Coordinates of N, CA and C in Angstrom, one line a residue:
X1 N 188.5 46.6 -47.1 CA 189.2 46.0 -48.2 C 188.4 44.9 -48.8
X2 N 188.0 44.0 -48.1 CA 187.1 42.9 -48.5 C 185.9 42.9 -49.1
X3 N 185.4 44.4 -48.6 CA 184.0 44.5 -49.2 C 184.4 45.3 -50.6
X4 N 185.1 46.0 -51.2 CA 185.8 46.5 -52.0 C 186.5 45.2 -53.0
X5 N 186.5 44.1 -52.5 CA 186.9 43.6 -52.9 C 185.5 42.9 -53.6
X6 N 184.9 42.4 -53.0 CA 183.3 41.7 -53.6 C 182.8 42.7 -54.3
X7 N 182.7 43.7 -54.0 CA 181.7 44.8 -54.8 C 182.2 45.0 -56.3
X8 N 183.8 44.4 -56.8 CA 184.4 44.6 -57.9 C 184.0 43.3 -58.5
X9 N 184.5 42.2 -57.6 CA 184.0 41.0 -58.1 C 182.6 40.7 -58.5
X10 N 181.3 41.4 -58.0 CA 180.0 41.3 -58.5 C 179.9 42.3 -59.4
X11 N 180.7 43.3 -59.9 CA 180.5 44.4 -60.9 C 181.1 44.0 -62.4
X12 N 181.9 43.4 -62.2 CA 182.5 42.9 -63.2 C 181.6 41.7 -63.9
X13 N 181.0 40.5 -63.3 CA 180.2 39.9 -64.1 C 178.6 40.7 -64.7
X14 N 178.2 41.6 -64.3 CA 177.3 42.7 -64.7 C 177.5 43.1 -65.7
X15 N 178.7 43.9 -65.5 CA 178.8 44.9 -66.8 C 179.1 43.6 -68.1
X16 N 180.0 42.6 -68.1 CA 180.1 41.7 -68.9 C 178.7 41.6 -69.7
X17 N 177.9 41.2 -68.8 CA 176.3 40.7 -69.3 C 175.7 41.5 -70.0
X18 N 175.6 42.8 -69.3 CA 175.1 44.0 -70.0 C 176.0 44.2 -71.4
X19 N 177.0 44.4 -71.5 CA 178.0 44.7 -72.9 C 177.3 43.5 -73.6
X20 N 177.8 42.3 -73.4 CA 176.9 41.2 -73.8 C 175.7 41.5 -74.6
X21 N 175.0 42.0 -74.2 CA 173.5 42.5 -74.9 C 173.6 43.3 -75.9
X22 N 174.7 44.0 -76.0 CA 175.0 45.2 -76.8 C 175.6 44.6 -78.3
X23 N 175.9 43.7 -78.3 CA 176.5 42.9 -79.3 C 175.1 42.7 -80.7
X24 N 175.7 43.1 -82.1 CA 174.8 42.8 -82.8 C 175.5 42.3 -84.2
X25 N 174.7 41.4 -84.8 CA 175.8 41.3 -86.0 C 175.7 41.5 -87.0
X26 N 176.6 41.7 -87.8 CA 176.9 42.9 -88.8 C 176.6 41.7 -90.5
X27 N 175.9 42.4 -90.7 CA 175.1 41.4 -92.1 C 175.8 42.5 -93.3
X28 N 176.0 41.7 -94.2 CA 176.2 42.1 -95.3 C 175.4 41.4 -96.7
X29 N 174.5 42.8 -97.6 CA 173.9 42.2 -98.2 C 173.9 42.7 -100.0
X30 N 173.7 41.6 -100.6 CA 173.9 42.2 -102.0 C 172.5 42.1 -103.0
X31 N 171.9 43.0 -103.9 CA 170.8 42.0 -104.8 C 172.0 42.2 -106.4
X32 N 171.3 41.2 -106.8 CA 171.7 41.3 -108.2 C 170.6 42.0 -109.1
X33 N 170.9 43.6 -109.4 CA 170.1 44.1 -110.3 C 170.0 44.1 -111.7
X34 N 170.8 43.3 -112.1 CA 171.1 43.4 -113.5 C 170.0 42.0 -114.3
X35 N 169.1 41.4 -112.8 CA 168.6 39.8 -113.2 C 167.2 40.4 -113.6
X36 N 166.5 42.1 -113.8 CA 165.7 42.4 -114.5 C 164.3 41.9 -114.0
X37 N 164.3 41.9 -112.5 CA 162.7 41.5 -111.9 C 163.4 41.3 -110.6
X38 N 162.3 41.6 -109.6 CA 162.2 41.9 -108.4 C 162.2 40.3 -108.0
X39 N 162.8 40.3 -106.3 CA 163.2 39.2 -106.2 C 162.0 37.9 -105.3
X40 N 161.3 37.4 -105.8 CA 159.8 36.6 -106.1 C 160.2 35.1 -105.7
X41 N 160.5 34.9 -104.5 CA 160.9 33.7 -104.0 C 159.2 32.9 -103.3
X42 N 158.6 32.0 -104.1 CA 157.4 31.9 -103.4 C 157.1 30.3 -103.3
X43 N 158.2 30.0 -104.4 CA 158.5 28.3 -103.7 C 160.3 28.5 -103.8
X44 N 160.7 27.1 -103.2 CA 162.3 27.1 -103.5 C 162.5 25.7 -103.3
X45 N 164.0 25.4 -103.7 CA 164.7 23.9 -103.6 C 166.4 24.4 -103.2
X46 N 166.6 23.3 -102.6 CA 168.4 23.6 -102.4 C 168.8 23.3 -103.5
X47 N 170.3 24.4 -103.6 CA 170.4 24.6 -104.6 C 172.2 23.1 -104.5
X48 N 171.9 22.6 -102.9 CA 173.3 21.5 -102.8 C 173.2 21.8 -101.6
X49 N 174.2 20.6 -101.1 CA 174.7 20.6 -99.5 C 176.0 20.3 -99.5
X50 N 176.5 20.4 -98.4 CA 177.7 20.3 -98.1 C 178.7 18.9 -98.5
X51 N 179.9 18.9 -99.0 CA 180.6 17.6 -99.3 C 182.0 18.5 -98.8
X52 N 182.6 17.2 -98.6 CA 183.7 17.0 -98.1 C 184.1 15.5 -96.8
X53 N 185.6 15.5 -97.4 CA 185.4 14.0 -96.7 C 186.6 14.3 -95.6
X54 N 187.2 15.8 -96.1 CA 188.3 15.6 -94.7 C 188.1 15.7 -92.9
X55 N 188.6 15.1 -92.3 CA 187.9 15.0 -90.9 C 187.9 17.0 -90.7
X56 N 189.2 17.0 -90.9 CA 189.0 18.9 -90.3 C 187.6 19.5 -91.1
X57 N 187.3 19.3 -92.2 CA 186.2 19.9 -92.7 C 185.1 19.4 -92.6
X58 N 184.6 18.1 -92.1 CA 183.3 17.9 -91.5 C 183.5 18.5 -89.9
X59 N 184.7 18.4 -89.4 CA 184.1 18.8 -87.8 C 184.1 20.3 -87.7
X60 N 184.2 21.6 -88.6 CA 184.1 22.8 -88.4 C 183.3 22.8 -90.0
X61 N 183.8 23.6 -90.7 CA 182.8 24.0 -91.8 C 181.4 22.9 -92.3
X62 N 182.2 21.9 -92.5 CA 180.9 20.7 -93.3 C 180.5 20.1 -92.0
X63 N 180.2 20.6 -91.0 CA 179.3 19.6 -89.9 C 178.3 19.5 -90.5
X64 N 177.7 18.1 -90.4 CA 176.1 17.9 -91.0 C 175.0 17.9 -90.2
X65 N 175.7 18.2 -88.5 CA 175.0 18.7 -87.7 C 174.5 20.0 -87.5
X66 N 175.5 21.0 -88.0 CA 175.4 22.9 -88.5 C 174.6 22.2 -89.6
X67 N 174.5 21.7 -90.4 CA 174.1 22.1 -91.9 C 172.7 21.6 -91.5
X68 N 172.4 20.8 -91.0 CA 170.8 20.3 -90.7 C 170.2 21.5 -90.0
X69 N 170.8 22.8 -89.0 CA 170.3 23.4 -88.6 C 170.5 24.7 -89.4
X70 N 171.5 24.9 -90.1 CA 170.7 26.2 -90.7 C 170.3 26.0 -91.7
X71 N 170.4 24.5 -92.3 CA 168.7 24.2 -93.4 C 167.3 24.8 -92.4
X72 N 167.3 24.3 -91.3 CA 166.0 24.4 -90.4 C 165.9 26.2 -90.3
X73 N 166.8 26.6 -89.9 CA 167.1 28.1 -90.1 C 166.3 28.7 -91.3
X74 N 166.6 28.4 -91.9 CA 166.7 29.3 -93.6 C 165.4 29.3 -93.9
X75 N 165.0 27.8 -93.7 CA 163.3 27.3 -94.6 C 162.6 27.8 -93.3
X76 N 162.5 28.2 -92.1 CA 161.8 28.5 -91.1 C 161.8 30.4 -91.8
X77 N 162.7 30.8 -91.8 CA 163.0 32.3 -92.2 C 162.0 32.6 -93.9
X78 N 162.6 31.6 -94.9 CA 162.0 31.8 -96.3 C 160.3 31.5 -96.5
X79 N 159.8 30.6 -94.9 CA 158.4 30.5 -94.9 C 157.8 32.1 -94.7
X80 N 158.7 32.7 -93.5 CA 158.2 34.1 -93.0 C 157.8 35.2 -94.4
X81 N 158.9 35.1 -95.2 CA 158.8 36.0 -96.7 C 157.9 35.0 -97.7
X82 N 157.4 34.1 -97.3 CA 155.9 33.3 -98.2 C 156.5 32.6 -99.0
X83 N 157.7 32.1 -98.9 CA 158.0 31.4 -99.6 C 157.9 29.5 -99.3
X84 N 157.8 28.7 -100.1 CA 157.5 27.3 -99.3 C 158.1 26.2 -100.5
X85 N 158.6 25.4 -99.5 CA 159.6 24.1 -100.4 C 158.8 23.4 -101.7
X86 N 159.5 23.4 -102.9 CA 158.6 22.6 -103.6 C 159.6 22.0 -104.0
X87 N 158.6 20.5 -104.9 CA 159.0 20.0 -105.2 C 159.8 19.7 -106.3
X88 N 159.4 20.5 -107.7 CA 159.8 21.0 -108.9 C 159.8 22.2 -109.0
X89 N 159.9 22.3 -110.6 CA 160.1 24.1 -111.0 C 160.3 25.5 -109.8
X90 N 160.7 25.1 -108.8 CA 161.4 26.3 -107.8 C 161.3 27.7 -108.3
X91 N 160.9 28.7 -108.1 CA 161.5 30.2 -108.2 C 162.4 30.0 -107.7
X92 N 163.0 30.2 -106.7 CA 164.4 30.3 -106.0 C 165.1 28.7 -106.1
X93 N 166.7 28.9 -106.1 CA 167.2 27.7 -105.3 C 168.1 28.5 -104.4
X94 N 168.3 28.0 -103.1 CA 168.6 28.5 -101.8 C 170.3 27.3 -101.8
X95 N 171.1 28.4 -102.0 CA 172.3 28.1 -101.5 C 173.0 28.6 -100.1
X96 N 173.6 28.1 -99.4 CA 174.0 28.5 -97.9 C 175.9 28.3 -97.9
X97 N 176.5 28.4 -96.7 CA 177.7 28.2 -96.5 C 178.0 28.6 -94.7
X98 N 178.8 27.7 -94.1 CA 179.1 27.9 -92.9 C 180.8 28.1 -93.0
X99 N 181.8 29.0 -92.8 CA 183.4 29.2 -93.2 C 183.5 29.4 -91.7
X100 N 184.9 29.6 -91.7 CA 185.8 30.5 -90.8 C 187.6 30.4 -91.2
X101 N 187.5 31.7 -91.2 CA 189.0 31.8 -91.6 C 189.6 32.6 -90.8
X102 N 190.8 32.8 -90.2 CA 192.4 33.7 -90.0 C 192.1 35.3 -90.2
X103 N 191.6 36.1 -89.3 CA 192.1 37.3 -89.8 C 193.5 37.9 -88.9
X104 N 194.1 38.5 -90.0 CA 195.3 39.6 -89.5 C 195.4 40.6 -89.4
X105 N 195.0 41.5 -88.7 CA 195.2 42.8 -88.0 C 196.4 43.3 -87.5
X106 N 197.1 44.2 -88.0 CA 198.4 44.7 -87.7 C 198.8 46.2 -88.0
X107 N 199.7 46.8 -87.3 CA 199.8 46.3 -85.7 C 198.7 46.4 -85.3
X108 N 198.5 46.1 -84.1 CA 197.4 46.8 -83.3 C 197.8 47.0 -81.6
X109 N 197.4 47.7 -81.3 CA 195.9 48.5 -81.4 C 196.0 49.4 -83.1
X110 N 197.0 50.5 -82.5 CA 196.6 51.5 -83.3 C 198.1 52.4 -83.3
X111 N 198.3 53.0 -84.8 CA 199.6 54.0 -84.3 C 198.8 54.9 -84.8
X112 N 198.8 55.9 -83.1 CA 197.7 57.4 -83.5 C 198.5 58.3 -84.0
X113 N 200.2 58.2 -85.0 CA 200.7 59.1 -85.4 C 201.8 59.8 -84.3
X114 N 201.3 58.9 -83.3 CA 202.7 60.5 -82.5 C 203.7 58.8 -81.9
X115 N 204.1 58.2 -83.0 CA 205.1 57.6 -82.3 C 204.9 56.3 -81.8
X116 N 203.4 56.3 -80.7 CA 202.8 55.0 -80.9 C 202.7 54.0 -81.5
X117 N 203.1 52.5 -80.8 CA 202.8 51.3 -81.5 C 204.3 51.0 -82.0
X118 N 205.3 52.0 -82.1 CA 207.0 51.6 -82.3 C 207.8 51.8 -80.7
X119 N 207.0 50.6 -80.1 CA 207.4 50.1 -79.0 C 207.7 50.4 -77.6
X120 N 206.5 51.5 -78.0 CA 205.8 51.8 -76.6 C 204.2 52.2 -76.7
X121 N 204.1 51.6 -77.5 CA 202.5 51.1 -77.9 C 201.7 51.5 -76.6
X122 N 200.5 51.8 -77.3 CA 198.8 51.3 -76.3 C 198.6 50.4 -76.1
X123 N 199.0 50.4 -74.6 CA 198.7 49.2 -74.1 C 197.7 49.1 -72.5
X124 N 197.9 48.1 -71.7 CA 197.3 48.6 -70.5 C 197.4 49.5 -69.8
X125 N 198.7 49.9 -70.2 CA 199.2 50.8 -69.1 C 199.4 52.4 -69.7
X126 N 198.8 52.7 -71.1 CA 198.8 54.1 -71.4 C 199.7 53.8 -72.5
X127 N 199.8 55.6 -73.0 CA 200.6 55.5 -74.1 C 201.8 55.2 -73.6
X128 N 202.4 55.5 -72.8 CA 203.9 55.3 -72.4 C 204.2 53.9 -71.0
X129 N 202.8 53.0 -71.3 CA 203.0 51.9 -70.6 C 203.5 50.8 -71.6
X130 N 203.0 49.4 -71.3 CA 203.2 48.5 -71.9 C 202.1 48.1 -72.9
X131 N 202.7 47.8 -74.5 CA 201.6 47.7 -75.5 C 202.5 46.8 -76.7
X132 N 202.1 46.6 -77.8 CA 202.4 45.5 -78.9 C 202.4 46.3 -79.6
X133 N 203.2 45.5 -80.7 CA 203.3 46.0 -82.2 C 203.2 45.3 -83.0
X134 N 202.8 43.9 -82.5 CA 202.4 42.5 -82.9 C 201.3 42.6 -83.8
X135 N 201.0 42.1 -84.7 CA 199.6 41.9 -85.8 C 198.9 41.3 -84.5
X136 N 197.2 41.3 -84.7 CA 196.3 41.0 -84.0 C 195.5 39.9 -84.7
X137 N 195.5 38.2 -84.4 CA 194.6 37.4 -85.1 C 194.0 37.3 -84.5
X138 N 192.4 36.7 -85.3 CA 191.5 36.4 -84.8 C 190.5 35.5 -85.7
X139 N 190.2 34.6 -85.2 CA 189.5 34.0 -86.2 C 188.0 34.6 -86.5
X140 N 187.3 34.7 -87.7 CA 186.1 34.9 -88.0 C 185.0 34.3 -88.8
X141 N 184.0 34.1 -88.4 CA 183.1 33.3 -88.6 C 182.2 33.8 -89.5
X142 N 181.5 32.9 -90.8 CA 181.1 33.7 -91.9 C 179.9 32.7 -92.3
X143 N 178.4 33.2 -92.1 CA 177.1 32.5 -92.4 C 177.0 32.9 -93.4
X144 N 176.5 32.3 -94.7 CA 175.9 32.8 -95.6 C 175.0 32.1 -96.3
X145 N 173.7 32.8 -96.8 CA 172.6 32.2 -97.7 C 172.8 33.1 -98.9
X146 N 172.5 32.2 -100.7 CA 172.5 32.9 -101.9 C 171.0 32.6 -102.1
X147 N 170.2 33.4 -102.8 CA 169.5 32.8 -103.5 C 169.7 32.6 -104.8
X148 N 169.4 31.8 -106.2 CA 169.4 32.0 -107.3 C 167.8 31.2 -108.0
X149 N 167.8 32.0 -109.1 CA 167.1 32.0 -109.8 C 166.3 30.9 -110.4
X150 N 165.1 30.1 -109.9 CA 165.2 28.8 -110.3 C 165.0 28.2 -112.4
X151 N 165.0 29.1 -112.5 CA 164.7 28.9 -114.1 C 166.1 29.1 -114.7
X152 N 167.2 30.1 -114.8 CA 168.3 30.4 -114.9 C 169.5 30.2 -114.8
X153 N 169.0 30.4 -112.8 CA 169.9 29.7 -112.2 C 171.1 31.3 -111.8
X154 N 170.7 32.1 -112.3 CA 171.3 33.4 -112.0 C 171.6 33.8 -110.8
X155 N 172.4 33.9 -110.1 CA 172.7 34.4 -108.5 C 171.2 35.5 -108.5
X156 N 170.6 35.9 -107.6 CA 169.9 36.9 -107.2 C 169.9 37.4 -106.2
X157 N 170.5 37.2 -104.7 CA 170.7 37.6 -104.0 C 171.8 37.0 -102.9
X158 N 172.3 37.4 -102.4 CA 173.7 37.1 -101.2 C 173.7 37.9 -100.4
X159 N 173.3 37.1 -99.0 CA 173.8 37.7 -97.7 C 174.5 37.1 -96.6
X160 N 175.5 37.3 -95.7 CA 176.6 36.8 -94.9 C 176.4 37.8 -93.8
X161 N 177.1 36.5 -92.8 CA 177.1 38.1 -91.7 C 178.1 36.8 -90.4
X162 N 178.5 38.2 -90.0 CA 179.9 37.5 -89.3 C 179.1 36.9 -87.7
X163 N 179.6 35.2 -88.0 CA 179.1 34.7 -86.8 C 179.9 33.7 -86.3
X164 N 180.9 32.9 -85.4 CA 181.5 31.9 -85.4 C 180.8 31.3 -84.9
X165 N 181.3 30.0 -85.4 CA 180.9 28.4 -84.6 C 181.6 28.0 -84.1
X166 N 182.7 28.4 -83.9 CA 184.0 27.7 -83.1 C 183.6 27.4 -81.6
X167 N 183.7 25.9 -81.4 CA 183.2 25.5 -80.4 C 181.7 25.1 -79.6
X168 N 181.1 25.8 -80.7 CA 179.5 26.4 -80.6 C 179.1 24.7 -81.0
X169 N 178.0 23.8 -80.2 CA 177.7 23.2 -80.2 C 176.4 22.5 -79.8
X170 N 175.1 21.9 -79.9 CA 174.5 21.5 -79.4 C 173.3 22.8 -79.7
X171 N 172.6 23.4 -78.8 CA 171.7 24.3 -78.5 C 172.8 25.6 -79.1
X172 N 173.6 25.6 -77.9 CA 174.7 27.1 -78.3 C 175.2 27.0 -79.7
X173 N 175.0 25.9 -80.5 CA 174.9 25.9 -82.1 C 173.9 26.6 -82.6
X174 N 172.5 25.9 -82.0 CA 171.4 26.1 -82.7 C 171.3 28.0 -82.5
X175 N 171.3 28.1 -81.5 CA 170.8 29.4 -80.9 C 171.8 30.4 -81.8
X176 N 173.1 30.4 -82.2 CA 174.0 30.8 -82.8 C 173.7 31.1 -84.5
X177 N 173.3 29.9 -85.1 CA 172.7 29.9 -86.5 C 171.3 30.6 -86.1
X178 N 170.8 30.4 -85.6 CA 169.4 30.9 -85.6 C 169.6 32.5 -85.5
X179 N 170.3 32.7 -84.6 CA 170.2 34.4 -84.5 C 171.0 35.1 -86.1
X180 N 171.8 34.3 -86.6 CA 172.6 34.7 -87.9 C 171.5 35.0 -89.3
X181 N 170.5 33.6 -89.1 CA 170.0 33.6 -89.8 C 168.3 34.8 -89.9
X182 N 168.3 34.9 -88.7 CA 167.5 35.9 -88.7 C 167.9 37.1 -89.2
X183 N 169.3 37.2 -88.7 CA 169.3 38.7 -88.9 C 169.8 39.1 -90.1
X184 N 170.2 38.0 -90.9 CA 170.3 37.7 -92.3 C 168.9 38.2 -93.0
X185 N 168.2 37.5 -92.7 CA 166.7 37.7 -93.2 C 165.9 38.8 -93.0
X186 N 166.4 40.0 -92.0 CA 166.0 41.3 -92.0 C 166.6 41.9 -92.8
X187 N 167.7 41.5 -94.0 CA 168.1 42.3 -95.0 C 167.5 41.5 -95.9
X188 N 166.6 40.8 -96.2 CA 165.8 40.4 -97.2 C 165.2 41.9 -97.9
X189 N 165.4 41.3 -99.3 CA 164.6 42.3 -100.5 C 163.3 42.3 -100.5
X190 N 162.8 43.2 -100.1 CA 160.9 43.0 -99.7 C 160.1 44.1 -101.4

């Protein structure tokens, strides 16, 4: 029984690790084709930074401690596609945003049609064990870089991709933005 008992206990932090790895984030990307030229970022300027004076919106969205790091993010990623900070007349200006908001999912899990979920839900224990019919929240976390147009000023590109900060601080901040922003920048318009 004891050894049965450890062998679950070391299997379970494993598979956690491994699933862990498996995890990728899901970027979403848009160009604006209607701005009539290919998207030619070869210097840039910010296009703003963060303001807000309420305490809840500097300590989660407007931290100036996130916002220093995925400035560092962004201009490390916009050097890789040849792009470099100037001082004037910019091709690009580089807008960003760090959110998180409330989602509601309901019910959940799921009603697969046979009755399910009207209170004897999927739950741990099977279809005919114990389950919810409760909505499912969750909060979600949302990186995003715009580029626009430095002559215009025309949006030309937007991409976001679901990452929270909740909690995420220090290094597990940095390491957090950094991986967002990379994988942000694999959907760069080449």
């Amino acid at each position: 029984m004891m050894r049965c008992l450890f062998r679950t206990r070391m299997a379970v932090p494993v598979l956690v690790l491994a699933l862990s790895g498996c995890v990728s984030l899901r970027v979403s990307s848009d160009v604006n084709a209607t701005a009539g030229h290919p998207l030619q970022c070869h210097s840039f300027a910010w296009a703003g930074s963060f303001r807000g004076s309420s305490d809840s919106l500097r300590s989660t969205v407007a931290n100036p401690l996130n916002e220093s790091r995925l400035r560092a993010a962004i201009e490390a990623n916009l050097r890789t596609v040849g792009a470099q900070p100037a001082k004037s007349d910019p091709d690009c200006l580089v807008g960003y945003g760090i959110g998180m908001r409330n989602v509601v999912d309901g019910p959940y899990p799921y009603d697969g049609g046979w009755g399910y979920g009207y209170g004897y839900g999927w739950g741990w224990g099977g279809p005919w064990g114990w389950g919810w019919d409760e909505p499912y929240v969750y909060q979600e976390g949302i990186i995003a870089v715009d580029l626009y147009d430095g002559r215009t000023h025309q949006p030309i590109w937007h991409a976001s991709v679901n990452q929270s900060l909740a909690g995420a601080t220090g290094d597990k901040a940095t390491r957090k933005i950094d991986a967002a922003v990379a994988a942000i920048f694999a959907k760069y318009p080449r």
